[in-house]
Amino acid sequence: MASKEIQKPEQAEAFVAKVFGILDSYDYTRFNEVLAADLEYEGGLQKTSGLDSFINDIKASTQRMPGLKTSHSHSRTEITGEGTIYSEGLSNASFQSNPDKVVTVPMIGVFRLDTKDGKIKEMRIYKDRLPFLALHQQLPGMKANQ
């Protein structure tokens, strides 16, 4: 779906759902379906240029946090005439070893689409990282604050 085809909030919502479906699957071979090769990304502690660098950063993060499972939901999505999508929702994270302990935080995603191919050229994710500290403390070698 090219960005000029995304003109209504419902179309933007469907696109964002597809994006997070692919990202949450960690199927790196599919990332290029929605992310441009010259992607500019900023979110959490990560800032990177280029799709390959973004994928390598995600791979490194998942190696540091084995068994991490993420999901995202969206409560409101808006699109501007210039092809920027704003999506408000929730980001959820847990480890496969303790699936009942889920950390959920509010999130805002800002996606600027390439006008030619409709892929995300710039992606900014804003969320409070502090609640994820409890998940990091579950990793081997980490201590929880008592």
Rosetta silent file (secondary structure, phi, psi, omega in degrees, C-alpha in Angstrom):
SEQUENCE: MASKEIQKPEQAEAFVAKVFGILDSYDYTRFNEVLAADLEYEGGLQKTSGLDSFINDIKASTQRMPGLKTSHSHSRTEITGEGTIYSEGLSNASFQSNPDKVVTVPMIGVFRLDTKDGKIKEMRIYKDRLPFLALHQQLPGMKANQ
SCORE:     score description
SCORE:     0.000 S_00000001
   1 L     0.000  111.459  178.934    0.000    0.000    0.000 S_00000001
   2 L   -70.556  153.081 -175.156    1.711    3.210   -1.163 S_00000001
   3 H   -60.400  -31.907  178.821    1.524    6.219    1.130 S_00000001
   4 H   -69.805  -17.290  175.116   -0.682    8.131   -1.308 S_00000001
   5 H   -81.438  -18.633  179.357   -3.171    5.254   -0.952 S_00000001
   6 L   -92.756   99.703 -177.182   -3.226    5.778    2.830 S_00000001
   7 L  -125.312  -13.533 -177.628   -5.541    8.739    3.264 S_00000001
   8 L  -117.399  152.597  178.859   -7.975    7.665    5.957 S_00000001
   9 H   -55.083  -35.805 -179.722   -7.393    6.775    9.613 S_00000001
  10 H   -65.394  -37.642  178.159   -8.671    3.214    8.980 S_00000001
  11 H   -68.599  -40.669  177.957   -6.067    2.713    6.237 S_00000001
  12 H   -64.811  -41.293  178.614   -3.340    4.115    8.492 S_00000001
  13 H   -61.815  -43.152  178.690   -4.484    1.832   11.339 S_00000001
  14 H   -63.546  -40.063  178.897   -4.326   -1.220    9.073 S_00000001
  15 H   -65.268  -46.147  179.566   -0.845   -0.225    7.916 S_00000001
  16 H   -62.567  -39.668  177.093    0.406    0.321   11.495 S_00000001
  17 H   -61.208  -40.404  177.725   -1.078   -3.049   12.545 S_00000001
  18 H   -64.639  -44.155 -179.989    0.837   -4.684    9.683 S_00000001
  19 H   -56.834  -52.297 -177.120    4.053   -2.893   10.684 S_00000001
  20 H   -72.080  -28.325  173.016    3.889   -4.040   14.305 S_00000001
  21 H   -60.121  -42.850  178.822    2.751   -7.518   13.276 S_00000001
  22 H   -70.308  -47.340 -179.115    5.952   -7.835   11.267 S_00000001
  23 H   -62.210  -43.601 -179.191    8.180   -6.204   13.901 S_00000001
  24 H   -69.575  -17.298  178.054    6.724   -8.283   16.757 S_00000001
  25 H   -78.744  -18.737 -175.160    7.273  -11.467   14.723 S_00000001
  26 L    55.825   27.105  174.131   11.043  -10.795   14.646 S_00000001
  27 L   -89.958   89.481 -173.164   10.989  -12.232   11.118 S_00000001
  28 H   -59.884  -24.691  179.656   13.785  -10.022    9.806 S_00000001
  29 H   -68.350  -17.772 -179.297   13.223  -11.209    6.235 S_00000001
  30 H   -98.059  -10.078 -176.111    9.858   -9.382    6.264 S_00000001
  31 H   -56.751  -35.502 -177.605   11.048   -6.049    7.687 S_00000001
  32 H   -71.903   -5.685  174.409   11.691   -4.692    4.183 S_00000001
  33 H   -68.138  -29.537 -174.656    7.979   -5.104    3.373 S_00000001
  34 L  -126.285  -13.660 -177.830    7.218   -2.012    5.446 S_00000001
  35 E  -112.849  133.968 -179.745   10.578   -0.355    6.212 S_00000001
  36 E   -72.634  152.470  178.803   12.665    1.545    3.644 S_00000001
  37 E   -60.814  -30.952 -179.896   16.314    0.595    3.041 S_00000001
  38 E  -100.003   32.574  179.999   17.331    4.119    4.130 S_00000001
  39 E   -51.853  137.344  169.463   15.234    4.000    7.318 S_00000001
  40 E  -112.480  119.820 -175.470   16.006    6.546   10.041 S_00000001
  41 E  -123.558  140.706  172.116   14.976    5.126   13.431 S_00000001
  42 E  -144.863  127.532  178.557   14.903    6.556   16.929 S_00000001
  43 E  -174.707  139.109 -178.879   13.325    4.903   19.939 S_00000001
  44 L    58.768 -124.954  178.970   14.238    4.024   23.501 S_00000001
  45 L   -99.524    8.553 -172.616   18.017    3.898   23.692 S_00000001
  46 E  -109.560  134.903  172.197   18.414    3.134   20.011 S_00000001
  47 E  -142.665  124.129 -174.698   19.119    5.527   17.148 S_00000001
  48 E  -150.389  157.566  176.673   20.189    4.135   13.805 S_00000001
  49 E  -120.212  131.936  178.098   20.327    4.812   10.084 S_00000001
  50 L    94.961  139.323 -178.799   19.584    2.175    7.472 S_00000001
  51 H   -61.965  -42.375 -179.584   17.416   -0.924    7.564 S_00000001
  52 H   -61.234  -41.587  177.821   20.387   -3.287    7.895 S_00000001
  53 H   -65.296  -40.407  177.940   21.685   -1.376   10.939 S_00000001
  54 H   -60.481  -46.802  179.181   18.201   -1.375   12.473 S_00000001
  55 H   -62.223  -44.063  179.379   17.917   -5.154   12.018 S_00000001
  56 H   -62.568  -38.244  176.959   21.400   -5.718   13.466 S_00000001
  57 H   -65.237  -40.768  178.459   20.512   -3.580   16.514 S_00000001
  58 H   -65.509  -43.294  177.628   17.306   -5.558   17.065 S_00000001
  59 H   -59.416  -43.385  178.719   19.212   -8.849   16.746 S_00000001
  60 H   -63.047  -40.788  178.861   21.776   -7.644   19.307 S_00000001
  61 H   -63.786  -42.437 -178.593   18.991   -6.615   21.700 S_00000001
  62 H   -70.935  -25.765  174.852   17.250   -9.982   21.450 S_00000001
  63 H   -71.130  -35.772  177.450   20.557  -11.764   22.118 S_00000001
  64 H   -72.944  -24.374 -177.284   20.970   -9.712   25.317 S_00000001
  65 L  -127.575   71.241 -177.001   17.373  -10.483   26.289 S_00000001
  66 L   -62.393  139.872  177.968   16.663  -14.079   25.218 S_00000001
  67 L    82.746    9.355  178.346   13.010  -15.070   25.164 S_00000001
  68 E   -68.351  133.321  177.256   11.703  -11.511   24.910 S_00000001
  69 E  -125.309  131.283  179.756    8.188  -11.364   23.489 S_00000001
  70 E  -124.659  156.134  172.386    6.588   -8.084   22.443 S_00000001
  71 E  -152.327  157.702 -178.535    3.195   -6.992   21.196 S_00000001
  72 E  -136.951  143.450  173.914    1.594   -3.668   20.397 S_00000001
  73 E  -128.977  158.359 -174.143   -1.963   -2.403   20.306 S_00000001
  74 E  -129.096  133.134 -179.942   -3.287    0.866   18.953 S_00000001
  75 E  -106.541  -24.189  179.827   -6.083    3.031   20.275 S_00000001
  76 E  -153.614  135.849  179.005   -5.864    5.994   17.906 S_00000001
  77 E  -135.410  134.244  178.652   -4.168    6.592   14.566 S_00000001
  78 E  -127.564  152.584  175.081   -4.002    9.818   12.549 S_00000001
  79 E  -131.770  139.548  177.119   -2.428   10.609    9.173 S_00000001
  80 L   -93.408  166.738  177.630   -1.335   13.963    7.803 S_00000001
  81 L   -66.467  -18.854 -179.989   -1.573   15.057    4.182 S_00000001
  82 L   -89.028    2.451  177.426    2.212   14.784    3.949 S_00000001
  83 L    87.157   27.057  174.523    2.168   11.038    4.691 S_00000001
  84 E  -104.491  130.069  179.595    3.094   11.040    8.373 S_00000001
  85 E  -106.397  132.670  173.680    1.209    8.609   10.595 S_00000001
  86 E  -112.285  125.648 -177.676    0.818    9.192   14.332 S_00000001
  87 E  -128.278  127.262  178.972   -0.216    6.128   16.305 S_00000001
  88 E  -110.171  134.752 -179.920   -1.097    6.024   20.000 S_00000001
  89 E  -173.936 -151.583 -177.916   -1.322    2.717   21.825 S_00000001
  90 E  -125.242  143.728  174.718    0.307    0.273   24.198 S_00000001
  91 E  -112.799  128.597 -177.903    3.589   -1.604   24.087 S_00000001
  92 E  -118.720  140.900  178.224    3.707   -4.953   25.922 S_00000001
  93 E  -143.190  142.830  175.137    6.774   -7.008   26.785 S_00000001
  94 E  -154.907  170.757  174.220    7.389  -10.271   28.618 S_00000001
  95 E  -107.871  144.876  179.678    9.832  -13.165   28.658 S_00000001
  96 L   -59.072  -29.047 -179.675    8.852  -16.651   27.497 S_00000001
  97 L   -73.852  -17.017  179.946   10.179  -17.990   30.804 S_00000001
  98 E  -145.404   67.075 -172.782    7.685  -15.856   32.751 S_00000001
  99 E   -66.524  -16.885 -179.597    4.774  -15.047   30.392 S_00000001
 100 E   -79.807  -15.936  178.998    2.458  -13.949   33.222 S_00000001
 101 E   -96.528   94.247 -177.907    4.701  -10.991   34.086 S_00000001
 102 E  -109.654  132.342  174.206    3.850   -8.509   31.329 S_00000001
 103 E  -102.244  126.548 -179.786    4.996   -4.902   31.340 S_00000001
 104 E  -123.150  128.948  178.242    2.648   -2.551   29.494 S_00000001
 105 E  -133.963  150.728  173.816    3.409    1.102   28.809 S_00000001
 106 E   -64.310  149.968 -176.938    1.750    3.818   26.718 S_00000001
 107 E  -144.919  146.218  170.447    3.465    4.418   23.383 S_00000001
 108 E  -126.391  129.738  176.349    3.356    6.902   20.538 S_00000001
 109 E  -112.989  136.578  176.720    4.742    6.000   17.136 S_00000001
 110 E  -120.814  120.795 -175.080    5.524    8.558   14.442 S_00000001
 111 E  -125.076  117.121  175.057    6.003    7.113   10.950 S_00000001
 112 E  -100.912  124.026 -174.067    6.958    9.207    7.931 S_00000001
 113 E   -94.384  146.605  172.972    6.290    7.328    4.734 S_00000001
 114 L   -73.136  130.380 -176.098    8.217    7.445    1.480 S_00000001
 115 L   -71.772  -17.039 -178.197    5.872    8.925   -1.137 S_00000001
 116 L   -87.061  -50.447 -174.504    7.146    6.566   -3.855 S_00000001
 117 L  -109.651   -4.733  176.626    6.992    3.102   -2.314 S_00000001
 118 L    75.716    5.870  178.754    4.869    3.727    0.802 S_00000001
 119 L   -85.092  161.244 -179.406    7.466    2.220    3.149 S_00000001
 120 E   -74.370  122.777  179.406    8.469    3.846    6.420 S_00000001
 121 E   -97.202  -35.743  177.043   11.377    6.208    5.859 S_00000001
 122 E  -132.129  132.185  179.663   11.483    7.660    9.399 S_00000001
 123 E  -133.408  125.414  176.854   10.241    5.904   12.531 S_00000001
 124 E  -124.625  129.245  178.652   10.204    7.405   16.031 S_00000001
 125 E  -120.233  124.261 -179.657    8.869    5.442   18.988 S_00000001
 126 E  -114.925  121.382  174.769    8.207    7.246   22.282 S_00000001
 127 E  -158.594  159.178  179.134    7.567    5.272   25.466 S_00000001
 128 L   -77.908  116.465 -176.888    8.619    5.202   29.098 S_00000001
 129 L   -83.016  -19.436 -174.189   11.509    2.723   29.352 S_00000001
 130 H   -56.661  -43.368  179.499   11.674    2.656   33.163 S_00000001
 131 H   -60.392  -21.518  179.708    8.955   -0.005   33.671 S_00000001
 132 H   -74.226  -11.712  178.303   11.018   -2.372   31.488 S_00000001
 133 H   -57.309  -38.832  179.096   13.741   -2.394   34.172 S_00000001
 134 H   -60.382  -36.703  177.419   11.794   -5.092   36.026 S_00000001
 135 H   -68.757  -42.593  179.388   12.009   -7.314   32.943 S_00000001
 136 H   -60.851  -33.265 -179.043   15.740   -6.723   32.563 S_00000001
 137 L   -70.706  -12.710  176.735   16.218   -7.759   36.176 S_00000001
 138 L   -82.188  -12.698 -177.085   14.819  -11.210   35.320 S_00000001
 139 L   -69.034  151.225  177.283   17.742  -11.893   32.970 S_00000001
 140 L   -56.770  134.519  178.677   20.504  -14.283   34.071 S_00000001
 141 L    86.799   -3.728  179.173   23.157  -12.422   36.042 S_00000001
 142 L  -102.499  147.962  178.534   20.888   -9.489   36.884 S_00000001
 143 L  -111.041  139.661  175.114   19.668   -8.688   40.397 S_00000001
 144 L   -83.556  144.088  173.463   16.279   -7.304   41.248 S_00000001
 145 L   -71.146  133.412 -179.717   16.091   -4.333   43.592 S_00000001
 146 L   -95.902    0.000    0.000   14.595   -5.448   46.838 S_00000001
